[in-house]
Short mmCIF file of C-alpha atoms and ligand atoms in Angstrom, two decimals:
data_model
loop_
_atom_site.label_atom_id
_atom_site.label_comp_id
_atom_site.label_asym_id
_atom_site.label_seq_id
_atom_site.Cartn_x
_atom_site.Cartn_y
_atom_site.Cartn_z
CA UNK D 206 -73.16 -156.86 -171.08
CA UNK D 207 -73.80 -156.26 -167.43
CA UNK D 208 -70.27 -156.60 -165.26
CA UNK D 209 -70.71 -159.50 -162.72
CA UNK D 210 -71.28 -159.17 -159.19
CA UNK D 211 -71.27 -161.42 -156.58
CA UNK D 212 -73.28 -160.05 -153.34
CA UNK D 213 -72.49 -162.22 -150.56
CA UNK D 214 -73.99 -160.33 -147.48
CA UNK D 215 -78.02 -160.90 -146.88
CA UNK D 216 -79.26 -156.91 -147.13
CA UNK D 217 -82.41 -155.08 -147.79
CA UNK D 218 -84.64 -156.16 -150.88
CA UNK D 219 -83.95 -152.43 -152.60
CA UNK D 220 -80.04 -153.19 -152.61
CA UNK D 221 -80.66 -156.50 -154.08
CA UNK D 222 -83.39 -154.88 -156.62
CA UNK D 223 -80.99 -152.83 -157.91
CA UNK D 224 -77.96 -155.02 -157.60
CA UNK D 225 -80.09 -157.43 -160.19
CA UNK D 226 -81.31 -154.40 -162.58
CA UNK D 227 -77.79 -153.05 -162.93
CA UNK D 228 -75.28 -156.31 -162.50
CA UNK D 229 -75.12 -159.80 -163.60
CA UNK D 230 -75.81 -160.87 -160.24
CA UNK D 231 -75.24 -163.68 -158.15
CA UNK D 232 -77.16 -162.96 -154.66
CA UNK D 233 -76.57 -165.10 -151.19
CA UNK D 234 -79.61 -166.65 -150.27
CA UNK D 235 -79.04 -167.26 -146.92
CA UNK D 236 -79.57 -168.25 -144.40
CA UNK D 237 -76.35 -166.46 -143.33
CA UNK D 238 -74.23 -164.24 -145.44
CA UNK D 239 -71.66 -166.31 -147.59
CA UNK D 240 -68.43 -167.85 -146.30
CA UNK D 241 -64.83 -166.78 -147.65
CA UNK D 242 -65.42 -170.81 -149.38
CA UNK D 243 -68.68 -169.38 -150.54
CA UNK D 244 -67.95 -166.10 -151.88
CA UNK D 245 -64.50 -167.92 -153.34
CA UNK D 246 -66.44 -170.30 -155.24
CA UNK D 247 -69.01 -167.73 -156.35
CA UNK D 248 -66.54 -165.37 -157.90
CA UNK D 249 -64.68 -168.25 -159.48
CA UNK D 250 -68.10 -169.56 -160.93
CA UNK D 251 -69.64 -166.68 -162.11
CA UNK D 252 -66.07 -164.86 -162.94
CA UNK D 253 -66.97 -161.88 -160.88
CA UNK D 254 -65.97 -158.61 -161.57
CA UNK D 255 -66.51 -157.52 -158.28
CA UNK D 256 -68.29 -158.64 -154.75
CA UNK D 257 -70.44 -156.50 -152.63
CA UNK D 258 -70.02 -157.90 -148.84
CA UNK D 259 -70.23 -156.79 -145.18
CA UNK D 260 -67.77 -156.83 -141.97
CA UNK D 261 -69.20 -161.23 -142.04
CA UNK D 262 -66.59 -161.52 -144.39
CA UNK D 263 -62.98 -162.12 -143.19
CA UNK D 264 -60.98 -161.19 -145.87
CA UNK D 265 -57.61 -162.08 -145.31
CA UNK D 266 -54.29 -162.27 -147.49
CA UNK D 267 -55.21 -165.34 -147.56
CA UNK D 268 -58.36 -165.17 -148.71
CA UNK D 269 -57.54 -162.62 -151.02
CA UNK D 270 -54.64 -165.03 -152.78
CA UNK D 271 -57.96 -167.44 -153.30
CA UNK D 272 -60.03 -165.19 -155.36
CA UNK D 273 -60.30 -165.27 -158.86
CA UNK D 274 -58.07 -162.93 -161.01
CA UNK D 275 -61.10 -161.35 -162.55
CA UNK D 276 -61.81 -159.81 -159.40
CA UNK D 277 -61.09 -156.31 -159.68
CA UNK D 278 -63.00 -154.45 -156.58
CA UNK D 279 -63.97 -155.24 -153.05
CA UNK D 280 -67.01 -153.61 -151.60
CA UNK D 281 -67.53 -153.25 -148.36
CA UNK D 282 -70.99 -152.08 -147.22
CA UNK D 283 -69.60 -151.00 -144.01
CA UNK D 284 -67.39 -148.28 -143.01
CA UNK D 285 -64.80 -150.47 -141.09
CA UNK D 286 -62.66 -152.55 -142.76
CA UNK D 287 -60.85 -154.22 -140.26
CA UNK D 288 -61.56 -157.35 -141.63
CA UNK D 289 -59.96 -156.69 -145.14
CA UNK D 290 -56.03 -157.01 -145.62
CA UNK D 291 -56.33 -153.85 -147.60
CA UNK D 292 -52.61 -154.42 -148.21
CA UNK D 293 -53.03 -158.09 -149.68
CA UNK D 294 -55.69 -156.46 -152.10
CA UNK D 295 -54.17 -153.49 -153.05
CA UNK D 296 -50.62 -155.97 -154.21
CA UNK D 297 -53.38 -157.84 -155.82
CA UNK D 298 -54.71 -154.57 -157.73
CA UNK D 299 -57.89 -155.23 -156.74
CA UNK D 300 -59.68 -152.08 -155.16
CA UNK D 301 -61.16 -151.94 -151.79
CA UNK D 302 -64.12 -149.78 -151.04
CA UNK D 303 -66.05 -148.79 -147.63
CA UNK D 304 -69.42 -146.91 -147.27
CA UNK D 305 -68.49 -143.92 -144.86
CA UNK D 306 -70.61 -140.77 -143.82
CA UNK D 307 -73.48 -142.63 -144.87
CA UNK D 308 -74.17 -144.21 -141.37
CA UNK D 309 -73.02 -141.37 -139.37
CA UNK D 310 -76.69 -140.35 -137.97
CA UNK D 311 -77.90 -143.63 -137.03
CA UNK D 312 -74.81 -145.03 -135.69
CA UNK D 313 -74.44 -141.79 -133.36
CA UNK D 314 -78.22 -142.54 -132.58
CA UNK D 315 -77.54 -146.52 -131.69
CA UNK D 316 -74.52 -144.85 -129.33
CA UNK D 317 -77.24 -142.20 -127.40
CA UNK D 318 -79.76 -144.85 -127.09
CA UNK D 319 -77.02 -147.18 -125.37
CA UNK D 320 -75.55 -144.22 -123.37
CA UNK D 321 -79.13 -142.87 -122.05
CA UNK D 322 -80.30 -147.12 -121.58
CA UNK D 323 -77.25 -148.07 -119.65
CA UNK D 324 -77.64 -144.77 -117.68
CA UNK D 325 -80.97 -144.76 -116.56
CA UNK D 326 -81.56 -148.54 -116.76
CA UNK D 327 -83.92 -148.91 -119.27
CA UNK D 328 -83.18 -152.84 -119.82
CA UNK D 329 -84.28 -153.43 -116.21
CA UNK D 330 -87.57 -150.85 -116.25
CA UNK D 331 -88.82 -152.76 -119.22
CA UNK D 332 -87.76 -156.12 -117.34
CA UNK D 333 -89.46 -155.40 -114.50
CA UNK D 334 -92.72 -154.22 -116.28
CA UNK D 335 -93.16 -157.20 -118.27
CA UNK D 336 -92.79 -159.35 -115.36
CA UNK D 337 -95.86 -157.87 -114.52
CA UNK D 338 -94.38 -154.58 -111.78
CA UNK D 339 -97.21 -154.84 -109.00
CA UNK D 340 -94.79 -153.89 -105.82
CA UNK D 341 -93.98 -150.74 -104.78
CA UNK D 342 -90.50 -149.01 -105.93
CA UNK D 343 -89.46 -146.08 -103.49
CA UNK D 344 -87.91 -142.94 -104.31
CA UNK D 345 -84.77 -144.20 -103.55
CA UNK D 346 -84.86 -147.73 -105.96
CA UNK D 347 -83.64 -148.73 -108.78
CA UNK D 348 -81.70 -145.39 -109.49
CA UNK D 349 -80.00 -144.12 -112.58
CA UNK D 350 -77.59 -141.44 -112.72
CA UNK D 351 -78.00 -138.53 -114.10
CA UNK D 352 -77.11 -137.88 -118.26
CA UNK D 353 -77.78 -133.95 -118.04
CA UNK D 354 -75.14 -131.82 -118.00
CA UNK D 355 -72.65 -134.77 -117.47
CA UNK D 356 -68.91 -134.92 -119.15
CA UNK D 357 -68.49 -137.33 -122.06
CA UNK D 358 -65.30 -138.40 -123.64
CA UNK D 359 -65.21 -139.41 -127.01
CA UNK D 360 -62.70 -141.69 -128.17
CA UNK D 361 -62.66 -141.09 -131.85
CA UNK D 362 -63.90 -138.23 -132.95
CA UNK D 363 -64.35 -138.79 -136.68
CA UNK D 364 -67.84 -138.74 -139.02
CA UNK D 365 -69.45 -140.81 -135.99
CA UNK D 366 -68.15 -139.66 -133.44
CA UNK D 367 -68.64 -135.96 -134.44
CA UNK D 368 -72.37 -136.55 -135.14
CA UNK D 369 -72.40 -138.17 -131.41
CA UNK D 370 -70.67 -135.48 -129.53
CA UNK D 371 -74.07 -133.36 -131.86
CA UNK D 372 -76.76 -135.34 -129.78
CA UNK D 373 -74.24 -134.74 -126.32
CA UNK D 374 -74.45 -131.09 -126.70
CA UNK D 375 -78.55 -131.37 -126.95
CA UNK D 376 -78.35 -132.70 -123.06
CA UNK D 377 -76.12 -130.12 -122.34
CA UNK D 378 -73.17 -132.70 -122.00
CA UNK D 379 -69.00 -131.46 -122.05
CA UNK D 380 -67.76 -133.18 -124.33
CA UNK D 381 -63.88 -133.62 -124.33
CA UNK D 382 -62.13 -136.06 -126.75
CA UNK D 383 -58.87 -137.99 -128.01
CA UNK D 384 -57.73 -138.80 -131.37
CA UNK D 385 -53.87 -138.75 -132.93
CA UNK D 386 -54.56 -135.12 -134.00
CA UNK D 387 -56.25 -132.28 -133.09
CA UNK D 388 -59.65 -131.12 -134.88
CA UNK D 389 -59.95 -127.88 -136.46
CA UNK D 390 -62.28 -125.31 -134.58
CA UNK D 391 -65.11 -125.71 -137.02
CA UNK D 392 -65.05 -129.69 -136.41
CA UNK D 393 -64.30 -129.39 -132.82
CA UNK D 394 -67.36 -127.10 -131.91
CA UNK D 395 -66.03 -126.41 -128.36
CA UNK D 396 -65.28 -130.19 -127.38
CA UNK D 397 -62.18 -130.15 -125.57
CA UNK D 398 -58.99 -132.23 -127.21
CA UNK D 399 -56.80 -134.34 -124.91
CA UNK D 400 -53.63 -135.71 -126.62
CA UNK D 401 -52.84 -137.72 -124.36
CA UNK D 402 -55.79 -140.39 -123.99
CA UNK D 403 -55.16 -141.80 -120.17
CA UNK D 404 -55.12 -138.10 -119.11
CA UNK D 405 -58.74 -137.45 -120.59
CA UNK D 406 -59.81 -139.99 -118.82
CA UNK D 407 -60.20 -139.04 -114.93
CA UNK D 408 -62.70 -136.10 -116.51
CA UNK D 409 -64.82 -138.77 -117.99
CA UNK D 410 -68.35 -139.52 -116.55
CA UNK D 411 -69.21 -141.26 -119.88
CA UNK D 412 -66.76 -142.61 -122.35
CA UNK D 413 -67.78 -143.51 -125.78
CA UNK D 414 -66.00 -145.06 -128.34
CA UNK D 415 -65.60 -144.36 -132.00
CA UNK D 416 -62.34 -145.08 -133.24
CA UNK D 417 -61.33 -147.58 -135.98
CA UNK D 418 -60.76 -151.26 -134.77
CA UNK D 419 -57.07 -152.66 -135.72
CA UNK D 420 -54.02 -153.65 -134.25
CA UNK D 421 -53.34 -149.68 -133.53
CA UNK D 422 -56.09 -149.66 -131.14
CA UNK D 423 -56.57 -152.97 -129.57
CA UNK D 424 -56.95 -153.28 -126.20
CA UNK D 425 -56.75 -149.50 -125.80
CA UNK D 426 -59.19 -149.49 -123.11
CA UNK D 427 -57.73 -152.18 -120.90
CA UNK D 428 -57.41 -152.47 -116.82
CA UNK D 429 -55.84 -149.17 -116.46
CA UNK D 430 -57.70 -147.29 -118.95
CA UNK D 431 -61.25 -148.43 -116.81
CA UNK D 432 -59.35 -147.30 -113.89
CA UNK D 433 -58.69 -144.13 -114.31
CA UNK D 434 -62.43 -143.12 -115.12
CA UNK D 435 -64.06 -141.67 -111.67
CA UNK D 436 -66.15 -143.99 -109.88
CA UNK D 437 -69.51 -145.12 -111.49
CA UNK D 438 -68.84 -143.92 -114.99
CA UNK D 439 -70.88 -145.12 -117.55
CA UNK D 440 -68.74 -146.93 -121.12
CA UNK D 441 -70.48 -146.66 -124.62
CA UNK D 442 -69.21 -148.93 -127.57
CA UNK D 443 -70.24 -148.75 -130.60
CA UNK D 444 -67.30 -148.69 -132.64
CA UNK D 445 -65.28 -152.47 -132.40
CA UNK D 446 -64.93 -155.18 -129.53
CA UNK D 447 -61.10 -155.15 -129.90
CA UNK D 448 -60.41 -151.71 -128.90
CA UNK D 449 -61.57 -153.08 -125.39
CA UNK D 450 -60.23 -155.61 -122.82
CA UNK D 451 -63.45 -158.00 -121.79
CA UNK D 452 -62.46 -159.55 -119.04
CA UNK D 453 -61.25 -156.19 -117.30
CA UNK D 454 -64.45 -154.78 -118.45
CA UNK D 455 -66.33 -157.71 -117.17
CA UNK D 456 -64.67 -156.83 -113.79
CA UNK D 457 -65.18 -153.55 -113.85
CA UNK D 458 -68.78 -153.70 -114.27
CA UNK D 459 -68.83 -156.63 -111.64
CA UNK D 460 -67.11 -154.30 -108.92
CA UNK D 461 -69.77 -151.26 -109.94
CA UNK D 462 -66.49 -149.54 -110.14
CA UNK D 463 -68.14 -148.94 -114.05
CA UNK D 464 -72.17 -147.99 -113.29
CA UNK D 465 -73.17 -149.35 -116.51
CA UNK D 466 -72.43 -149.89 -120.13
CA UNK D 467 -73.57 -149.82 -123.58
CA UNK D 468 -72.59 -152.73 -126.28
CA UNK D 469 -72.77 -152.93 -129.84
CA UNK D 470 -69.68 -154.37 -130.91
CA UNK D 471 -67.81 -157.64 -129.66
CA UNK D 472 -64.68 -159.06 -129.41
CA UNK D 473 -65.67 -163.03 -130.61
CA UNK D 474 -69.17 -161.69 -133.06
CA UNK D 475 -71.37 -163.37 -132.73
CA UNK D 476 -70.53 -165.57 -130.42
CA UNK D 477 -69.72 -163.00 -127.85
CA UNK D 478 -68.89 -163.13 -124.19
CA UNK D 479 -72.37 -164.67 -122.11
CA UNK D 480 -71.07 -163.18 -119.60
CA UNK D 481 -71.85 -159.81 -119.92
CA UNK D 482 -75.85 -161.14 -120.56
CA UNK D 483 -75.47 -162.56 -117.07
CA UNK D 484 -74.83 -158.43 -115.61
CA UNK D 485 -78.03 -156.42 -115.10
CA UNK D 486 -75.66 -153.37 -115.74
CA UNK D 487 -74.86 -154.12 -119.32
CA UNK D 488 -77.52 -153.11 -122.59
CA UNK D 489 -76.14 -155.10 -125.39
CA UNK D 490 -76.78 -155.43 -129.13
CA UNK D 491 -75.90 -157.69 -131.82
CA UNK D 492 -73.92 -155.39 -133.84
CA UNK D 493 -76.76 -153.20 -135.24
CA UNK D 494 -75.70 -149.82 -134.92
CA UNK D 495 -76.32 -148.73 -138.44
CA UNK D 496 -79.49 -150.96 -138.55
CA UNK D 497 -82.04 -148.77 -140.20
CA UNK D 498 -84.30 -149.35 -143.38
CA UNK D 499 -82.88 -145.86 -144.42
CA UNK D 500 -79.47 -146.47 -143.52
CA UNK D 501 -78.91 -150.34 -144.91
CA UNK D 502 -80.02 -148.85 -148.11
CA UNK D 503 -78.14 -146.13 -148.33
CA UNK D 504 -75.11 -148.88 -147.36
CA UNK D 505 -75.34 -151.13 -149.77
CA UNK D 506 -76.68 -148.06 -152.78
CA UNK D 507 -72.89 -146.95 -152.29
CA UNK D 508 -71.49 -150.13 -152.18
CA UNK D 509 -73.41 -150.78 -155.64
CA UNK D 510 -71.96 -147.08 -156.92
CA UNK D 511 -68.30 -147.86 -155.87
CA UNK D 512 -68.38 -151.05 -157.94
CA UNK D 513 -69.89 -149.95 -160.67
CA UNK D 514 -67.74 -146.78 -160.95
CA UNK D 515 -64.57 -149.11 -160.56
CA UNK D 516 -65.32 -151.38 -162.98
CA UNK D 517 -66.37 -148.50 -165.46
CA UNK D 518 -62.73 -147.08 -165.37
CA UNK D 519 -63.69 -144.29 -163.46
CA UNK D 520 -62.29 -142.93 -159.72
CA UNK D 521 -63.76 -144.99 -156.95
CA UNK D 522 -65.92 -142.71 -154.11
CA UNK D 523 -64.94 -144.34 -151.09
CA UNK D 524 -61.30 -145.58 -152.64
CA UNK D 525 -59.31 -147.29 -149.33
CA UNK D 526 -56.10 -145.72 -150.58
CA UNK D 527 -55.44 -143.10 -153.29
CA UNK D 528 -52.46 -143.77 -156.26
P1 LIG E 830 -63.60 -141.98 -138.93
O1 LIG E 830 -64.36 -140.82 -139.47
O2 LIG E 830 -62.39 -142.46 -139.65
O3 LIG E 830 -63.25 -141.66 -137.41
C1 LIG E 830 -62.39 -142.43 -136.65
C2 LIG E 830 -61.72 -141.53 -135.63
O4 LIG E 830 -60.85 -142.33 -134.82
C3 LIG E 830 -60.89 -140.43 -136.25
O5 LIG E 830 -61.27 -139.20 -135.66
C4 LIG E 830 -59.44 -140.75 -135.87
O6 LIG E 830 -58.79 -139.56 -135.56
C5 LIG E 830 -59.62 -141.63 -134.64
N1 LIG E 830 -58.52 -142.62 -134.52
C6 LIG E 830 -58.03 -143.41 -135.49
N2 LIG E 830 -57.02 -144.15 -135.01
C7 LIG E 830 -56.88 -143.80 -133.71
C8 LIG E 830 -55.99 -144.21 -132.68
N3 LIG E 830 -55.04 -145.13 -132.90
N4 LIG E 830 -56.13 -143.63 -131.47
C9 LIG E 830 -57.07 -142.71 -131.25
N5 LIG E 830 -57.94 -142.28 -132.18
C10 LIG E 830 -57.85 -142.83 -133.40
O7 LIG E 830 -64.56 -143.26 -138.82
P2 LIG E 830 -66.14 -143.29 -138.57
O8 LIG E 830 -66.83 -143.28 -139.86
O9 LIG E 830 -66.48 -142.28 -137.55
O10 LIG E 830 -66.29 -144.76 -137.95
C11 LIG E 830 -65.63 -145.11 -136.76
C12 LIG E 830 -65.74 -146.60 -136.50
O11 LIG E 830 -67.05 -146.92 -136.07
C13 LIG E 830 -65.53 -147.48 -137.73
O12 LIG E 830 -64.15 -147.73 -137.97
C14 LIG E 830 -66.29 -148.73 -137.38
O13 LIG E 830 -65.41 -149.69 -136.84
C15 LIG E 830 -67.29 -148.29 -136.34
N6 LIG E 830 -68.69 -148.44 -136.77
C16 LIG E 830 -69.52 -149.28 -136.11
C17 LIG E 830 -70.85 -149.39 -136.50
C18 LIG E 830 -71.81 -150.31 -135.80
O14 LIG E 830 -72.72 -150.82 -136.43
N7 LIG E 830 -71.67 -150.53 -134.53
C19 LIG E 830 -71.33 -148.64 -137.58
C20 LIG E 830 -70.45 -147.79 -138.22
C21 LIG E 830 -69.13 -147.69 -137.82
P3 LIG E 830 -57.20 -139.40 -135.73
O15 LIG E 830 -56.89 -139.88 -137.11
O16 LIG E 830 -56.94 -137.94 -135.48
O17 LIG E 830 -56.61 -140.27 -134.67
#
């Protein structure tokens, strides 16, 4: 008998292909991914070994207490899992899984293409062109600043944030980073390491963000994080909208104190703030950083292996905490 799975995120047609070859499946339909009411009454239903789900999916002690006791592993095709009370689970002996290193390369992409957008404007070229251009720009209109050679600090230097400070280095950027601990040489590749976060900062033309979302690093750029960057730096995010304070963004970006930024990731997703769509200086997208045909798959493949390793008795990959 195949276990039982309940997939409640909407993903590519070759994870639900094999999610129906190798599970009992129950897949969500649409037109959005599945509610925690959804997914509860799913796994009740179909007595679901385990769910396959995406960062959609609040799941809180709360919504953890609700599940069915045959649930015995959380998947999380994603590798943040701030919206899983890991804690609630693990009391629960249920095990919670996350996809990581899989989405390093076009995460890090989704971060350059933001950085080199909001840099040299590309929103408002492409704006301008299909309005139909026909006036004359002069040399001294509509400038970017320069990305060559520039500093970049990188908050969170991890899988991601490693495989961004790798495209940096290819436009001969500094890069210079903070994290709780230092980085062995061989990880570090030259990037210099700044303990103390606020004190990285002032060196800072760019500043992108990869660290974890979380209580531990909400807000952590706020007011007086934005300014202490030098005038007209450029902010990348790509990692989660709570690690930054909107409305001091917002004001940054309002004063050109901040040149430009970069936006994947939201506080309120995704009903984020319309005010940043109101600020030429902003590129924004919905959330999409890992958003390729190679990558989902790859996602939602490990997702699929962590579940069905769990529920054969055997270690998971991606295990969220180790016995
Ligand atoms: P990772 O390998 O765990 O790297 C996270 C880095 O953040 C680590 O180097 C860690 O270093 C640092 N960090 C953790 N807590 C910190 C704190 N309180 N202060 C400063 N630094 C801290 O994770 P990853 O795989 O690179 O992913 C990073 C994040 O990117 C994920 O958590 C996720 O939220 C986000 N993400 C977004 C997308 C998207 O679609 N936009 C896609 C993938 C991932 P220390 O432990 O030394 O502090």
């Amino acid at each position: 008998m195949k276990p039982r799975l309940v997939l409640a995120c909407l993903t590519t047609t070759n994870v639900v292909a094999r999610a129906r070859a190798e599970f009992d499946a129950i897949i969500c339909s649409g037109p959005d991914d599945m509610t925690v009411p959804e997914a509860t009454a799913a796994a009740t239903a179909h007595r679901a070994d385990g769910i396959l789900f995406a960062n959609t999916l609040p799941l809180t002690e709360a919504a953890i207490a609700g599940l069915p006791d045959s649930v015995r592993v959380l998947a999380t095709s994603s590798v943040g899992y701030d919206h899983v009370d890991v804690a609630a689970a693990r009391a629960r002996g249920i095990m919670v899984t996350n996809t990581p290193g899989v989405l390093d390369e076009c995460t890090a992409d989704h971060a350059m293409m933001l950085l080199l957008a909001a840099a040299r404007r590309g929103i408002e070229y492409d704006r301008i062109m299909r309005q139909g251009w026909r006036y004359r720009i002069g040399q001294g209109d509509l400038l970017g600043v320069r990305v060559t050679g520039k500093r970049v600090g990188i908050l969170g230097m991890g899988r991601i944030g490693r495989a961004f400070a790798r495209r940096a280095r290819g436009f001969d950027m500094q890069v210079l980073y903070h994290g709780r601990s230092r980085l062995p040489p061989e990880l570090e590749q030259g990037a210099t390491y700044f303990a103390d976060f606020h004190a990285m900062l002032p060196h800072c033309d760019f500043l992108s963000i990869h660290a974890p979302g979380g209580p531990a690093t909400d807000r952590m750029v706020d007011a007086r994080a934005l300014s202490l960057l030098p005038e007209g730096a450029v902010l990348v995010n790509v990692a989660r909208g709570s690690l930054v304070d909107e409305d001091a963004l917002l004001a940054a970006l309002r004063s050109g104190r901040l040149f430009a930024a970069g936006l994947d990731v939201f506080r309120d997703e995704p009903d984020f703030d319309l005010r940043f769509a109101a600020l030429d200086n902003v590129v924004l997208s919905p959330h999409i950083g890992s958003a390729t045909r190679e990558t989902r798959d790859a996602m939602g493949f490990r997702a699929l292996d962590n579940i069905a390793a769990v529920l054969a008795n055997r270690p998971a990959i991606d295990p969220l905490w180790r016995d």
